[in-house]
PDB file of C-alpha atoms in Angstrom:
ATOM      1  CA  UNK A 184     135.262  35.643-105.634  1.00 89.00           C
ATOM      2  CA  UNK A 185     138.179  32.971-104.977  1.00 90.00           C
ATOM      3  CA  UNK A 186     141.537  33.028-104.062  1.00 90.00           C
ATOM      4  CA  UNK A 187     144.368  35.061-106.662  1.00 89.00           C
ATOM      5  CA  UNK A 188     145.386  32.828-109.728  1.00 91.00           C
ATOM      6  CA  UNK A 189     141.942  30.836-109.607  1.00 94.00           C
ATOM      7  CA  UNK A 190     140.608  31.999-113.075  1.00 92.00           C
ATOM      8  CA  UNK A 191     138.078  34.362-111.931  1.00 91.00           C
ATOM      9  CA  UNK A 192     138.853  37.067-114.504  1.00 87.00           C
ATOM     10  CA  UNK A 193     139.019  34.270-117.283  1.00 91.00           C
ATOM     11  CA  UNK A 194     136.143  32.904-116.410  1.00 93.00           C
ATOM     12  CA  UNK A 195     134.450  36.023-116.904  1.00 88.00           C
ATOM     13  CA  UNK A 196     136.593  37.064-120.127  1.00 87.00           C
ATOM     14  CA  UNK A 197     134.803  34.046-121.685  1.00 90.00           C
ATOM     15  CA  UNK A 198     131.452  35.121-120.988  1.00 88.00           C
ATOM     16  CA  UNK A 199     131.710  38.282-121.958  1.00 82.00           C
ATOM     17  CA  UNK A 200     133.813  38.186-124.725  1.00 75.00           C
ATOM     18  CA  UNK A 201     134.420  34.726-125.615  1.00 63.00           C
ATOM     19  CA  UNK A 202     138.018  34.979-124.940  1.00 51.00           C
ATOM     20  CA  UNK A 203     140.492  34.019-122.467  1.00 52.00           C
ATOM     21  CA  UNK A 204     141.670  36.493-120.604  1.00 51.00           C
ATOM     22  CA  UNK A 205     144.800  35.634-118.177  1.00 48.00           C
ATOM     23  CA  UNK A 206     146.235  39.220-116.720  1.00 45.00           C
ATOM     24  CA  UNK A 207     142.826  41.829-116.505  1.00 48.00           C
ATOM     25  CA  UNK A 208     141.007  42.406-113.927  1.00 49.00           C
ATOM     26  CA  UNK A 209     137.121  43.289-114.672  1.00 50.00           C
ATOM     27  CA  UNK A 210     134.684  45.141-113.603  1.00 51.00           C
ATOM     28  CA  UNK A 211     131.048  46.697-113.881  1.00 52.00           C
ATOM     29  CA  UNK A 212     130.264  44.425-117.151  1.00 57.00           C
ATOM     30  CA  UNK A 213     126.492  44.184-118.033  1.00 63.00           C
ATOM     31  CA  UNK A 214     125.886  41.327-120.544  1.00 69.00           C
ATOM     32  CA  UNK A 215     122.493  40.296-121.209  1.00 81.00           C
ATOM     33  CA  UNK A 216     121.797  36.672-120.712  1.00 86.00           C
ATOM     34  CA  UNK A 217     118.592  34.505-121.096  1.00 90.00           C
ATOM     35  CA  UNK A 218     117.998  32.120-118.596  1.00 92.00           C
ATOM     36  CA  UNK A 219     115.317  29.436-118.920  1.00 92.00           C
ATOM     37  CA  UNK A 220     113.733  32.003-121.593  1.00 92.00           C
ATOM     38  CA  UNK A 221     113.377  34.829-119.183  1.00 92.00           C
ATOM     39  CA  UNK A 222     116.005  37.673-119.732  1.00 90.00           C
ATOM     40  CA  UNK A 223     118.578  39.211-116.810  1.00 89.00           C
ATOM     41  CA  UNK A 224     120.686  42.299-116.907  1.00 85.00           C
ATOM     42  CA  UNK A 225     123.968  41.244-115.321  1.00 84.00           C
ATOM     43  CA  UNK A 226     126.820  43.530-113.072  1.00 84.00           C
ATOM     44  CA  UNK A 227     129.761  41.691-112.438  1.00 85.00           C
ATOM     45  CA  UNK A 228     132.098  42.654-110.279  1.00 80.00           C
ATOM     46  CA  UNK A 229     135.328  41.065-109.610  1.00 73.00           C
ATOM     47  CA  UNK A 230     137.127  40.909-106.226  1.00 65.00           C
ATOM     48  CA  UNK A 231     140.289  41.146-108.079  1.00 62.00           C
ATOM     49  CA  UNK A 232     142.171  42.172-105.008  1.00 56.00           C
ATOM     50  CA  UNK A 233     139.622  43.629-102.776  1.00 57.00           C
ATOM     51  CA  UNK A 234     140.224  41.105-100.346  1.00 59.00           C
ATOM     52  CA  UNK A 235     142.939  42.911 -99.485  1.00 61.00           C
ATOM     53  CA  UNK A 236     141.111  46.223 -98.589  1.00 65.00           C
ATOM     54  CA  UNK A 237     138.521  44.517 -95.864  1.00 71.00           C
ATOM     55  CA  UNK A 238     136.619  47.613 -96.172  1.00 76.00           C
ATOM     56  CA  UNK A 239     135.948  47.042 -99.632  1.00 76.00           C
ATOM     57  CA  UNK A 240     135.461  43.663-100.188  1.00 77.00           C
ATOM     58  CA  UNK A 241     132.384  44.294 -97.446  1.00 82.00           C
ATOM     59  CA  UNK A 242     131.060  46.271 -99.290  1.00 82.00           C
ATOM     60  CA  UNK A 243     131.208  44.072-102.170  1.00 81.00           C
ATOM     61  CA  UNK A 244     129.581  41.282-100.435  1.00 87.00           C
ATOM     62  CA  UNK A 245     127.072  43.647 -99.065  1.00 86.00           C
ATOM     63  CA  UNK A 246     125.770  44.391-102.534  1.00 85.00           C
ATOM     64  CA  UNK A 247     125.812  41.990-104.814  1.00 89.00           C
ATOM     65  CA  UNK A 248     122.677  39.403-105.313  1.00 92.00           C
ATOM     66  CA  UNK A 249     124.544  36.010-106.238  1.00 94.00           C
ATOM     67  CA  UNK A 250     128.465  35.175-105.622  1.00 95.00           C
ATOM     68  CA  UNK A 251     130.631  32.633-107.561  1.00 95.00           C
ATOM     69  CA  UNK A 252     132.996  31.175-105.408  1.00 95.00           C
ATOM     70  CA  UNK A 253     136.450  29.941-107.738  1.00 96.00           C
ATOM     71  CA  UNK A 254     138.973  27.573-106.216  1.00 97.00           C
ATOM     72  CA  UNK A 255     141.497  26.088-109.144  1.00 97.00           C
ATOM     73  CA  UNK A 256     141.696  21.853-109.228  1.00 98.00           C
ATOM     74  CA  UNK A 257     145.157  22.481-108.697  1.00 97.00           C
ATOM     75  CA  UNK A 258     145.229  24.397-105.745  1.00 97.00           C
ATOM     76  CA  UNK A 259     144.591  22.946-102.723  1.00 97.00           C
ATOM     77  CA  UNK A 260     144.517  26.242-100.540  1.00 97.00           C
ATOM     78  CA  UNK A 261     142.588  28.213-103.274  1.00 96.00           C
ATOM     79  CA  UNK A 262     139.962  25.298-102.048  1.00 98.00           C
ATOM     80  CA  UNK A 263     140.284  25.409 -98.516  1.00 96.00           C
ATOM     81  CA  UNK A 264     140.086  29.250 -98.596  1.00 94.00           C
ATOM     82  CA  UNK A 265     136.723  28.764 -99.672  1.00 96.00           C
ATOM     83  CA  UNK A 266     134.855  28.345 -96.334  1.00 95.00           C
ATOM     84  CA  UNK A 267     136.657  31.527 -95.359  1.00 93.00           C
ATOM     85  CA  UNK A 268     135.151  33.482 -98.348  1.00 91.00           C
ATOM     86  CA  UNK A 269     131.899  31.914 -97.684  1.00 94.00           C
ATOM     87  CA  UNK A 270     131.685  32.730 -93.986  1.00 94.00           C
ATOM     88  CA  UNK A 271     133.027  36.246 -94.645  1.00 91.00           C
ATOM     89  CA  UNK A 272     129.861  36.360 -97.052  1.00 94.00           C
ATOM     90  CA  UNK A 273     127.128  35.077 -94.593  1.00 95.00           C
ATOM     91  CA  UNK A 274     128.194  37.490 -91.830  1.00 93.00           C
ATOM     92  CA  UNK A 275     128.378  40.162 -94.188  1.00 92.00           C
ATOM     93  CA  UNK A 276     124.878  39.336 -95.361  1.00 93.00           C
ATOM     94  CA  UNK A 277     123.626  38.516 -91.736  1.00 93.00           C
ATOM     95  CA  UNK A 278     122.106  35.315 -93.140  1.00 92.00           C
ATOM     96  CA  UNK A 279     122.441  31.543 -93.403  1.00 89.00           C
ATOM     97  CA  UNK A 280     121.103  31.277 -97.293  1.00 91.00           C
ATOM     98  CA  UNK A 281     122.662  33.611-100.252  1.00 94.00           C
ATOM     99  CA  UNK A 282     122.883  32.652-103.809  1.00 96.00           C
ATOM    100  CA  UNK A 283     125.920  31.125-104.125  1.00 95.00           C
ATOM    101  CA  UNK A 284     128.057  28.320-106.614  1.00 98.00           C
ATOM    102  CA  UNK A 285     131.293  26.609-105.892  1.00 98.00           C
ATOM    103  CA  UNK A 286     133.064  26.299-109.034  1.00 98.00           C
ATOM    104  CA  UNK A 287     136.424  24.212-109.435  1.00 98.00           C
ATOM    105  CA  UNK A 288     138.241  25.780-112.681  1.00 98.00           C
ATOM    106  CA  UNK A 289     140.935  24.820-114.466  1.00 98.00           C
ATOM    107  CA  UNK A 290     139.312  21.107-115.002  1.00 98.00           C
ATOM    108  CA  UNK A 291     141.284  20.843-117.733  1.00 97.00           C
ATOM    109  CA  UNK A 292     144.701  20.359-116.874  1.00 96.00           C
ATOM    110  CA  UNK A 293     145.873  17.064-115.636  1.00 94.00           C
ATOM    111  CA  UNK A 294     147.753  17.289-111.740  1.00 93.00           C
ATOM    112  CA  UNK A 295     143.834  17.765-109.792  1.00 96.00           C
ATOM    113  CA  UNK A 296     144.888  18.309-106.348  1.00 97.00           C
ATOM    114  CA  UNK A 297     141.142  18.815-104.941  1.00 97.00           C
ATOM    115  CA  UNK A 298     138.828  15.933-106.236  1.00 96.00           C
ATOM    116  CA  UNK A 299     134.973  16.599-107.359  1.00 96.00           C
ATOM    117  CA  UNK A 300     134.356  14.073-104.421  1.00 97.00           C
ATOM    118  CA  UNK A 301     135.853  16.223-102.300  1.00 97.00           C
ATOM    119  CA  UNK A 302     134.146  19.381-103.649  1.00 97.00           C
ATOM    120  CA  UNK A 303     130.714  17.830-104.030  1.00 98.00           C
ATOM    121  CA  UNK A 304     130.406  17.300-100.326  1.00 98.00           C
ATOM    122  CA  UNK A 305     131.573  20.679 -99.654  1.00 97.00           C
ATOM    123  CA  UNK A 306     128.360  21.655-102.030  1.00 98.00           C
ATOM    124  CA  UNK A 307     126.276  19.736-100.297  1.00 97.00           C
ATOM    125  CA  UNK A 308     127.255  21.033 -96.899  1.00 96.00           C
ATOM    126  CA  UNK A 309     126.846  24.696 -97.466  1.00 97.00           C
ATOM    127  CA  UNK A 310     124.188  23.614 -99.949  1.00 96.00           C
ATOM    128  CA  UNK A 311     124.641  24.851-103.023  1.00 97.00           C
ATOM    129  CA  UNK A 312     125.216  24.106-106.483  1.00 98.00           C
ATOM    130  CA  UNK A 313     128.766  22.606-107.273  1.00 98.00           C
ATOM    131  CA  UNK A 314     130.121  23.440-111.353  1.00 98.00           C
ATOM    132  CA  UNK A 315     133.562  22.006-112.726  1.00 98.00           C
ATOM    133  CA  UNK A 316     134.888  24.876-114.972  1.00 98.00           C
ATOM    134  CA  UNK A 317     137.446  25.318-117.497  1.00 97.00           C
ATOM    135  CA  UNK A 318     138.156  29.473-118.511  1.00 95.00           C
ATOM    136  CA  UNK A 319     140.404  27.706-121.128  1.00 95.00           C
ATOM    137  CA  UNK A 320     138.347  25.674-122.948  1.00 95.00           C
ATOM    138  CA  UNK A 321     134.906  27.337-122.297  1.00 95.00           C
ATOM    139  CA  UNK A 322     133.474  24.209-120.221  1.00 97.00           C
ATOM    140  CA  UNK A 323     130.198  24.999-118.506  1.00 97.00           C
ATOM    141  CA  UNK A 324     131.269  29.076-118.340  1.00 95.00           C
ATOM    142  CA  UNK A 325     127.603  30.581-119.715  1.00 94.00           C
ATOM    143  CA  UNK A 326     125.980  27.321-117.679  1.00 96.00           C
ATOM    144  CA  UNK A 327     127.949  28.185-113.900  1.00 96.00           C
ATOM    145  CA  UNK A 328     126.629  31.779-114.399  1.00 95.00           C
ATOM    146  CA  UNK A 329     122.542  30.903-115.513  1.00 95.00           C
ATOM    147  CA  UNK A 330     122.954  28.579-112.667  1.00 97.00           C
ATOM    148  CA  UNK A 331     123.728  31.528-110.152  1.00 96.00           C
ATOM    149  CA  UNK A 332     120.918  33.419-111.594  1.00 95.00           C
ATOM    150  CA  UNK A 333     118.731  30.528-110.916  1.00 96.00           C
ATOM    151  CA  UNK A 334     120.301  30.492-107.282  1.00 96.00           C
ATOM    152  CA  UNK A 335     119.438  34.230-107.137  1.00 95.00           C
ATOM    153  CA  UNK A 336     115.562  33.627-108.358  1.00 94.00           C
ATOM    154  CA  UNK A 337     114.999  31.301-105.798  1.00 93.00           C
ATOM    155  CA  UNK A 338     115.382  33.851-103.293  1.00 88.00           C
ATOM    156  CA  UNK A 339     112.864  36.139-102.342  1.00 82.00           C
ATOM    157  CA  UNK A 340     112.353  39.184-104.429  1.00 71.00           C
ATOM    158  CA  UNK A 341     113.653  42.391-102.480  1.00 61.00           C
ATOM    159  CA  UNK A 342     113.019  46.400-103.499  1.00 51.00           C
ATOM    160  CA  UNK A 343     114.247  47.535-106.900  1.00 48.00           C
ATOM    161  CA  UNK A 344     117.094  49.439-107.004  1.00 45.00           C
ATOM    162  CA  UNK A 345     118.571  51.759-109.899  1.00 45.00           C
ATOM    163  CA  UNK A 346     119.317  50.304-113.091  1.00 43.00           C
ATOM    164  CA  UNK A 347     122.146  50.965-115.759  1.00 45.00           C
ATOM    165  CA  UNK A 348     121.597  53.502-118.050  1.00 43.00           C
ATOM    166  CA  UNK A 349     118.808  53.268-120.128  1.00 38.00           C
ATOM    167  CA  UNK A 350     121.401  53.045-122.950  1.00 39.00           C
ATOM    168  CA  UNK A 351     123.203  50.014-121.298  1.00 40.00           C
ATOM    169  CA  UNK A 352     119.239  48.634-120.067  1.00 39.00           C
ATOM    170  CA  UNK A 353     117.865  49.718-123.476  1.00 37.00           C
ATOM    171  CA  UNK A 354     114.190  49.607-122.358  1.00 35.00           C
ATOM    172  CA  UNK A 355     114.234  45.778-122.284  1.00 34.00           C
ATOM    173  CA  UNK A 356     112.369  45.574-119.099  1.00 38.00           C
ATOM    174  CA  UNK A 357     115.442  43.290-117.747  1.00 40.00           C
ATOM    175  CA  UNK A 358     116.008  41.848-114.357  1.00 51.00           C
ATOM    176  CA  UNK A 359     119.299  43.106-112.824  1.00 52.00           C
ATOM    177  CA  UNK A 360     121.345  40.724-111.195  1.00 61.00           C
ATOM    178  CA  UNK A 361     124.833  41.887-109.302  1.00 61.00           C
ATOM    179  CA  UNK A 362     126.599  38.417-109.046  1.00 67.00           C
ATOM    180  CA  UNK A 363     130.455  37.775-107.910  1.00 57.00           C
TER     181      UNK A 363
END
């Protein structure tokens, strides 16, 4: 989740496909990733928008296991918009502690308008892991996600829901992870 323009859909372009992608918005994906050898089933769902609908968006915070919160380098109220998202999410959840990972993106242009300093002790006060990003150049994407999957182990477990299709689970015996 993150403010419009942040590089949330690019971020996940390169995950997914390995490519940048600058004008789709995505949804549902369910890549399989191994993280520190043990595999997880991913759903990824993008708020693309939602925050717009309040009704949605709830509901999107209400389900999913780990959120990725976006704010670009260059935008100082993509940044600031981030303690909104993150008490939206918290009341939503009805808890103090939910897997969670500020990520700056776009770390690789030049005009930074929101230092790591900055960002770091924003980290450390909602206490959580803090990720520099780049969409474009594929800096720390597949590490920002396994470390919101480690965010979302650390919790404790809760009742299994439905699964993809066994097609899309193929039998593996996965974890599924819903992250943000």
């Amino acid at each position: 989740m993150g403010s419009c323009g942040v590089g949330k859909s690019a971020l996940i372009g390169q995950l997914v496909k390995s490519c940048t992608v600058t004008d789709l918005t995505i949804k549902d994906l369910y890549p399989q990733v191994v993280v520190d050898g043990e595999p997880c089933q991913l759903e990824i769902l993008e708020t693309a928008g939602s925050e717009q609908n309040p009704n949605q968006f709830l509901e999107f915070l209400r389900c999913g296991d780990g959120f990725l919160c976006v704010y670009a380098v260059d935008d100082i109220k993509s940044f600031v918009t981030v303690n909104i998202f993150r008490d939206q999410l918290l009341r939503a959840k009805n808890t103090d502690r939910v897997p969670f990972v500020l990520v700056s993106n776009k770390i690789d242009i030049a005009n930074w308008l929101v230092t790591p300093m900055l960002a770091e002790e924003t980290a450390k006060n909602f206490r959580v892991p803090f990720v520099e990003t780049s969409a474009k150049t594929c800096q720390n994407v597949e590490y920002v996600f396994h470390e919101l999957i480690r965010e979302i182990r650390k919790m404790p477990a809760k009742e299994p829901r439905n699964l993809p299709s066994a097609e899309q689970n193929q039998g593996c015996g996965f974890k599924y992870c819903t992250i943000m």
